[in-house]
Coordinates of C-alpha atoms and ligand atoms in Angstrom, one line a residue:
M1309 CA 0.2 0.2 0.0
T1310 CA 1.5 3.2 -0.9
N1311 CA 0.7 6.1 1.4
L1312 CA -0.4 9.0 -0.9
L1313 CA 1.1 11.3 1.8
D1314 CA 4.8 10.2 1.2
L1315 CA 4.6 11.2 -2.0
D1316 CA 5.5 15.1 -3.1
C1317 CA 4.0 16.2 -6.4
Q1318 CA 7.5 14.9 -8.5
A1319 CA 6.8 11.1 -6.9
L1320 CA 2.9 11.7 -7.0
A1321 CA 3.3 12.1 -11.0
A1322 CA 5.5 9.2 -11.3
F1323 CA 3.3 7.0 -9.5
F1324 CA 0.9 7.8 -12.1
A1325 CA 3.1 7.6 -15.3
E1326 CA 4.0 4.0 -14.2
R1327 CA 0.9 3.2 -14.9
G1328 CA 0.0 4.9 -18.5
E1329 CA -1.4 8.2 -16.5
R1330 CA -1.7 11.7 -17.6
P1331 CA 0.2 13.2 -15.2
F1332 CA -2.5 16.1 -14.3
R1333 CA -3.9 13.1 -12.5
A1334 CA -1.1 13.7 -10.1
K1335 CA -2.3 17.4 -9.7
Q1336 CA -6.3 16.3 -9.7
V1337 CA -5.1 13.7 -6.3
S1338 CA -2.8 16.2 -4.4
R1339 CA -5.7 18.8 -4.5
W1340 CA -7.8 16.4 -2.9
V1341 CA -5.1 15.3 -0.7
H1342 CA -3.4 18.7 0.4
Q1343 CA -6.0 20.6 -0.2
R1344 CA -9.6 19.3 0.3
F1345 CA -8.0 16.9 2.5
I1346 CA -9.8 13.9 2.4
D1347 CA -8.4 10.8 3.9
D1348 CA -10.6 8.4 1.7
V1349 CA -9.1 7.6 -1.8
T1350 CA -12.8 6.4 -3.1
A1351 CA -13.8 10.4 -2.4
M1352 CA -12.4 11.7 -5.9
T1353 CA -15.6 12.1 -7.4
D1354 CA -13.3 13.6 -10.9
L1355 CA -11.5 10.6 -11.2
G1356 CA -13.1 8.3 -13.2
K1357 CA -14.1 4.9 -11.5
P1358 CA -11.3 2.5 -13.2
L1359 CA -8.4 5.0 -11.6
R1360 CA -10.2 5.6 -8.6
E1361 CA -10.7 1.2 -8.5
F1362 CA -6.7 1.2 -8.7
L1363 CA -6.5 4.0 -5.9
A1364 CA -8.4 1.7 -3.8
A1365 CA -6.6 -1.2 -4.3
G1366 CA -3.4 0.4 -3.8
A1367 CA -3.4 3.8 -2.1
I1368 CA -4.0 5.5 1.0
I1369 CA -4.3 8.5 2.5
R1370 CA -3.1 7.8 6.3
G1371 CA -2.0 10.8 8.7
P1372 CA -0.7 10.6 12.5
Q1373 CA -2.4 9.1 14.6
V1374 CA -3.2 11.4 17.7
I1375 CA -2.3 10.4 21.0
R1376 CA -3.1 12.9 22.9
D1377 CA -4.7 16.8 21.5
T1378 CA -4.3 19.6 24.0
I1379 CA -5.2 23.4 23.6
A1380 CA -4.0 26.0 25.6
A1381 CA -6.0 29.0 27.1
D1382 CA -4.0 31.7 24.7
G1383 CA -5.3 28.9 21.6
T1384 CA -2.4 27.2 21.6
R1385 CA -2.7 23.7 19.8
K1386 CA -0.6 20.6 21.0
W1387 CA -0.6 17.8 19.0
L1388 CA 1.0 14.7 20.4
L1389 CA 1.8 12.1 17.2
D1390 CA 2.5 8.7 17.8
A1391 CA 6.1 7.6 16.0
G1392 CA 6.5 4.0 16.6
S1393 CA 8.1 1.8 19.4
G1394 CA 6.9 3.9 21.8
N1395 CA 7.7 7.4 20.3
A1396 CA 6.4 10.3 19.9
V1397 CA 6.4 13.9 18.1
E1398 CA 4.9 16.7 18.7
S1399 CA 3.6 19.6 16.6
V1400 CA 2.2 23.3 17.7
Y1401 CA -0.2 25.2 16.0
I1402 CA 0.1 29.2 16.8
P1403 CA -2.7 31.2 16.2
E1404 CA -1.7 35.0 16.1
P1405 CA -4.2 38.0 14.2
D1406 CA -2.9 37.4 11.0
R1407 CA -2.0 34.0 10.6
G1408 CA -1.9 30.5 11.8
T1409 CA 1.7 29.2 12.2
L1410 CA 2.6 25.0 12.5
C1411 CA 5.3 24.7 14.4
I1412 CA 6.4 21.4 12.6
S1413 CA 9.0 18.1 14.2
S1414 CA 11.7 16.6 11.6
Q1415 CA 13.1 13.1 13.9
A1416 CA 11.6 11.7 16.8
G1417 CA 14.6 12.5 19.2
C1418 CA 18.0 14.3 17.9
A1419 CA 21.6 13.0 17.9
L1420 CA 23.1 16.4 18.4
D1421 CA 22.6 17.0 21.7
C1422 CA 22.6 20.8 22.2
A1423 CA 23.3 21.1 26.3
F1424 CA 20.3 22.9 26.6
C1425 CA 17.7 21.2 25.0
S1426 CA 15.1 18.5 26.1
T1427 CA 14.9 16.6 22.7
G1428 CA 18.7 15.9 22.1
K1429 CA 18.9 14.6 25.6
Q1430 CA 16.6 11.9 24.7
G1431 CA 18.5 10.8 22.0
F1432 CA 18.0 10.3 18.6
N1433 CA 15.0 7.4 17.8
R1434 CA 14.9 8.0 14.4
N1435 CA 13.9 9.7 11.2
L1436 CA 10.4 10.4 10.0
T1437 CA 9.4 10.1 6.5
T1438 CA 8.0 12.4 4.5
G1439 CA 4.5 11.6 4.7
E1440 CA 4.9 11.8 8.6
I1441 CA 6.5 15.3 8.4
I1442 CA 4.0 16.6 5.7
G1443 CA 1.1 14.6 7.9
Q1444 CA 1.8 17.1 10.8
L1445 CA 0.5 20.3 8.2
W1446 CA -2.4 18.0 6.5
H1447 CA -3.4 16.8 10.1
A1448 CA -3.4 20.2 11.3
N1449 CA -5.3 21.7 8.7
R1450 CA -8.0 19.0 8.4
T1451 CA -8.7 19.2 12.4
L1452 CA -8.7 23.5 12.7
L1453 CA -11.1 23.1 9.4
A1454 CA -13.3 20.4 11.4
D1455 CA -13.2 22.5 14.4
G1456 CA -14.3 25.5 13.2
A1457 CA -11.3 27.3 13.3
T1458 CA -11.8 31.2 12.5
G1459 CA -9.5 33.6 11.5
P1460 CA -10.0 36.3 8.1
W1461 CA -7.5 34.0 6.0
I1462 CA -9.9 31.5 6.6
R1463 CA -13.0 32.9 5.9
H1464 CA -11.2 34.3 2.2
G1465 CA -11.1 30.8 1.7
R1466 CA -7.4 29.7 2.6
A1467 CA -6.2 26.7 4.4
P1468 CA -6.2 27.6 8.4
I1469 CA -2.3 27.3 8.7
T1470 CA -0.5 29.9 6.7
N1471 CA 3.1 29.3 8.2
V1472 CA 5.1 26.6 9.1
V1473 CA 8.3 26.2 11.1
M1474 CA 10.5 23.7 11.3
M1475 CA 11.1 24.1 15.1
G1476 CA 10.0 20.9 17.0
M1477 CA 11.9 17.8 17.9
G1478 CA 14.5 16.8 16.1
E1479 CA 17.6 18.3 13.1
P1480 CA 15.7 19.0 9.3
L1481 CA 19.1 19.1 8.0
A1482 CA 20.2 15.7 9.2
N1483 CA 16.6 14.8 7.9
F1484 CA 17.1 16.3 4.6
D1485 CA 16.2 13.6 1.8
N1486 CA 12.8 13.2 3.9
V1487 CA 12.4 16.8 4.6
V1488 CA 12.7 18.3 1.3
P1489 CA 10.1 16.8 -0.8
A1490 CA 7.8 17.5 2.6
L1491 CA 8.8 21.3 2.1
T1492 CA 8.5 20.5 -1.6
S1493 CA 4.9 19.9 -0.9
M1494 CA 4.3 23.0 1.7
L1495 CA 5.2 25.0 -1.4
D1496 CA 3.6 23.3 -4.6
D1497 CA 0.7 25.5 -6.3
N1498 CA -1.1 22.1 -5.7
A1499 CA -0.5 21.3 -2.4
Y1500 CA 0.0 23.5 0.1
G1501 CA 1.0 26.8 -1.6
L1502 CA 2.7 28.1 0.4
S1503 CA 5.3 30.6 -0.4
R1504 CA 9.0 30.5 0.6
R1505 CA 9.2 33.7 3.1
R1506 CA 6.2 31.8 5.2
V1507 CA 8.9 28.1 5.5
T1508 CA 11.1 28.2 7.9
L1509 CA 13.7 25.8 8.4
S1510 CA 15.5 26.0 12.0
T1511 CA 19.5 24.1 12.0
S1512 CA 21.7 24.1 14.5
G1513 CA 24.3 24.4 11.6
I1514 CA 25.1 21.7 9.5
V1515 CA 26.9 23.6 7.2
P1516 CA 27.3 21.1 3.9
M1517 CA 23.5 20.6 4.5
I1518 CA 22.8 24.1 4.1
D1519 CA 24.5 24.8 1.2
R1520 CA 22.4 22.0 -0.4
L1521 CA 19.1 23.7 1.1
R1522 CA 20.0 26.8 -0.7
D1523 CA 20.7 24.5 -4.0
E1524 CA 17.3 22.2 -3.8
C1525 CA 14.9 24.4 -1.7
P1526 CA 15.3 27.6 -0.3
V1527 CA 13.3 28.7 2.4
A1528 CA 13.4 31.1 4.7
L1529 CA 16.6 30.1 7.2
A1530 CA 16.7 30.5 10.9
V1531 CA 20.2 29.1 12.5
S1532 CA 20.5 28.5 16.5
L1533 CA 23.7 30.9 17.6
H1534 CA 23.6 30.6 21.3
A1535 CA 27.3 31.5 21.8
G1536 CA 29.4 33.9 19.8
N1537 CA 32.9 32.6 19.9
N1538 CA 33.3 29.0 19.6
T1539 CA 34.9 27.7 23.0
L1540 CA 30.7 28.8 24.6
R1541 CA 29.3 27.2 21.2
D1542 CA 31.4 23.9 21.4
R1543 CA 29.8 23.5 24.7
L1544 CA 26.8 24.7 23.9
V1545 CA 25.7 23.1 19.8
P1546 CA 28.2 20.4 20.1
I1547 CA 27.8 20.5 16.1
N1548 CA 30.3 23.2 16.3
R1549 CA 33.0 21.5 16.9
K1550 CA 33.1 20.1 13.1
H1551 CA 31.8 23.6 11.3
P1552 CA 33.2 26.6 13.3
L1553 CA 31.7 29.8 14.0
S1554 CA 33.5 31.6 11.0
E1555 CA 32.3 28.3 8.7
L1556 CA 28.6 29.0 9.6
M1557 CA 28.6 32.5 8.9
A1558 CA 29.8 31.7 5.6
A1559 CA 26.8 29.5 4.7
C1560 CA 24.8 32.0 5.8
L1561 CA 26.1 34.5 3.2
R1562 CA 25.9 31.3 0.5
Y1563 CA 22.4 30.9 1.5
L1564 CA 21.5 34.4 1.7
E1565 CA 22.4 34.7 -2.4
R1566 CA 19.4 32.1 -2.9
A1567 CA 16.8 32.6 0.2
P1568 CA 13.6 34.0 -0.4
R1569 CA 14.4 36.6 2.6
D1570 CA 17.2 38.6 2.6
F1571 CA 17.7 38.1 5.8
V1572 CA 19.0 34.9 8.2
T1573 CA 16.9 34.4 11.4
F1574 CA 19.8 33.8 14.2
E1575 CA 17.7 32.3 17.3
Y1576 CA 19.7 32.7 20.7
V1577 CA 18.4 30.8 24.0
M1578 CA 18.9 33.2 26.9
L1579 CA 21.0 31.0 29.6
A1580 CA 21.5 33.1 32.9
A1581 CA 25.1 33.8 33.5
V1582 CA 26.3 31.3 30.5
N1583 CA 25.6 33.5 27.3
D1584 CA 23.7 36.9 28.7
E1585 CA 26.4 39.3 29.7
P1586 CA 27.6 42.2 28.0
Q1587 CA 30.4 40.9 26.4
H1588 CA 28.4 37.9 24.7
A1589 CA 26.1 40.6 23.4
R1590 CA 29.5 42.1 22.1
E1591 CA 30.8 38.9 20.2
L1592 CA 27.8 38.4 18.5
I1593 CA 27.9 42.0 16.8
D1594 CA 31.0 41.3 15.8
L1595 CA 30.7 38.1 14.7
V1596 CA 27.7 38.7 12.5
R1597 CA 28.9 42.2 11.6
D1598 CA 28.9 41.3 7.6
V1599 CA 25.6 38.5 7.7
P1600 CA 22.6 40.6 7.2
C1601 CA 20.6 38.9 9.9
K1602 CA 17.7 39.6 12.8
F1603 CA 18.2 38.1 16.1
N1604 CA 15.5 36.2 18.5
L1605 CA 16.1 35.9 21.7
I1606 CA 14.4 33.2 23.2
P1607 CA 13.9 32.8 26.8
F1608 CA 15.3 28.8 28.1
N1609 CA 12.8 26.5 28.8
P1610 CA 13.7 24.6 31.4
F1611 CA 13.3 20.7 31.9
P1612 CA 13.6 17.9 34.5
G1613 CA 17.4 17.9 35.3
T1614 CA 18.8 20.7 33.5
E1615 CA 22.1 22.8 34.7
F1616 CA 21.2 25.4 32.9
H1617 CA 18.5 28.8 34.8
T1618 CA 16.4 31.1 32.2
S1619 CA 18.1 34.9 31.9
S1620 CA 15.9 37.2 33.9
R1621 CA 13.6 39.7 32.2
A1622 CA 15.7 42.7 32.7
K1623 CA 18.5 40.5 31.6
I1624 CA 17.4 39.8 28.2
V1625 CA 15.6 43.3 27.5
A1626 CA 19.2 45.0 28.4
F1627 CA 20.7 42.0 25.9
Q1628 CA 18.2 43.0 23.2
Q1629 CA 19.0 46.7 23.4
R1630 CA 22.9 45.9 23.0
L1631 CA 21.7 44.4 19.9
S1632 CA 19.7 46.6 18.9
D1633 CA 21.7 49.8 19.2
A1634 CA 24.3 47.6 17.5
G1635 CA 22.0 47.8 14.6
L1636 CA 20.3 44.9 15.0
V1637 CA 16.8 43.8 14.6
T1638 CA 16.4 42.2 17.8
T1639 CA 12.9 40.4 18.9
I1640 CA 12.4 38.4 22.3
R1641 CA 10.3 35.0 21.4
K1642 CA 6.9 35.2 23.1
T1643 CA 6.2 32.0 25.3
R1644 CA 2.8 31.0 23.7
G1645 CA 0.6 27.7 25.3
D1646 CA 2.7 28.0 28.7
D1647 CA -0.1 25.5 30.5
I1648 CA 0.1 23.2 27.9
D1649 CA 4.3 22.9 28.0
A1650 CA 4.2 24.1 24.3
A1651 CA 7.3 26.2 24.0
C1652 CA 10.7 25.5 22.6
G1653 CA 12.7 22.7 24.1
Q1654 CA 9.8 22.0 25.9
L1655 CA 8.3 19.3 23.7
A1656 CA 10.4 15.8 24.1
G1657 CA 9.9 16.1 27.6
Q1658 CA 6.7 15.8 27.2
V1659 CA 7.4 12.2 25.7
Q1660 CA 10.0 11.3 28.1
D1661 CA 8.8 11.9 31.1
R1662 CA 5.1 11.1 31.8
T1663 CA 3.9 9.7 28.5
K1664 CA 6.6 7.4 26.9
R1665 CA 6.0 4.6 29.2
R1666 CA 2.2 5.0 28.6
L1667 CA 3.3 4.4 25.3
A1668 CA 5.9 1.7 25.4
T1669 CA 2.5 -0.3 26.8
R1670 CA -0.4 0.8 25.8
I1671 CA -0.3 2.2 22.3
A1672 CA 2.4 1.3 20.8
P1673 CA 0.9 -2.6 19.6
A1674 CA -1.3 -1.2 17.7
V1675 CA 0.6 0.5 15.3
A1676 CA 0.9 -0.5 12.1
H1677 CA 3.4 1.8 10.5
Ligands
LIG1039 N1 17.5 21.6 15.8 C1 16.8 22.3 15.6 C2 15.6 22.9 15.1 C3 14.5 22.2 16.3 S1 15.0 23.2 17.9 C4 17.5 23.4 16.0 O1 18.6 23.4 16.3 O2 17.8 24.7 15.3 C5 13.8 24.8 17.9 C6 14.9 26.2 18.7 O3 14.5 25.8 20.2 C7 16.5 25.9 17.9 O4 16.7 27.1 18.1 C8 16.8 25.1 19.6 O5 18.0 25.7 20.1 C9 15.9 25.7 20.8 N2 15.3 25.0 21.7 C10 16.3 24.2 21.9 N3 15.8 23.6 23.7 C11 15.3 24.5 24.6 C12 15.1 25.4 25.5 N4 15.3 24.9 26.1 N5 14.6 26.3 25.5 C13 14.7 27.3 24.6 N6 14.9 27.2 23.1 C14 15.4 26.1 23.3
LIG1040 FE1 18.8 18.9 17.9 FE2 18.0 21.1 17.6 FE3 17.9 20.2 19.9 FE4 19.9 20.6 19.3 S1 18.6 22.3 19.9 S2 19.8 18.8 19.9 S3 19.9 20.2 17.1 S4 16.8 19.4 18.5

């Protein structure tokens, strides 16, 4: 059985070409799947009966299995999705007055082991498939529509999710081969039709893969910087030992040659007495001198067992002021969905601390994929 969610538009075209169907069939089917969010292949009423029968025999549309669906007081909504073998990943919907953003996961766990990240502490379980990645977007749109989600853009006929950030669990560039077809579907006019500017991929800085993304599917880029010198970054973001800051900055400049936006977003998690002092701001200002960029300061989200503490609000604001004074546009990330632990870096904690044991006993035996 082929899960149609696993096929991007190119793969879908190949799927139909193999059985002598014309290419526009792929477009028709893609629209049914990714724009009308059906989950029954026989519901594609503009396909001839033989083709529907063929699909019914060999294809399914299977989205993620939801283990838990939580809605926060501010409307933020988090889905815990089964990833098999006792693993789970999360996607988070963040509604704003003018857009709906979905934060998507790319891996169950992560091998890169950043010091302050609870996904990293969980270790690496496996790469999500293309279907599991795009399935998060399919599922969110479908569920929000079914639940009557509101927003001016929805009233104008657009899907509930207008922006995607690959900032959930996992390092997307370490799962390049499955992530790029998912990105392709996000951008394709016969699927989600999002502009490249509305799709942001966040990476901890796998330099050769930043170059491949530039060549194969440039979308808006966010880079998790977290330190302005190699000694500290080696400790916080261990991939820095392989791809140090000078290489990372050069890769950002190369990326900008093809990027849909004319700046890179640098994410910077604020860790008390570790990277939040005036000298750290000065180092950053020096480091990014030649790189068109914006900064997003992320208050650290603590999780059980971590050695780190969140910087005080005053420290974060002072840090922001220093960067702003040097001409760097700097925002402080708003915490959303506080009451449901939906913020950056808290996602894996949910799986490990409360759910994983239950998953292993209750959910895993029922999972077929
Ligand atoms: N692996 C990618 C994307 C996922 S993490 C990356 O590292 O960029 C998304 C963002 O959340 C990254 O900037 C990451 O460094 C940050 N993050 C991880 N753990 C965090 C925590 N405990 N508190 C705040 N931000 C965290
Ligand atoms: Fe992986 Fe990103 Fe967490 Fe680092 S911060 S361990 S790259 S998910």
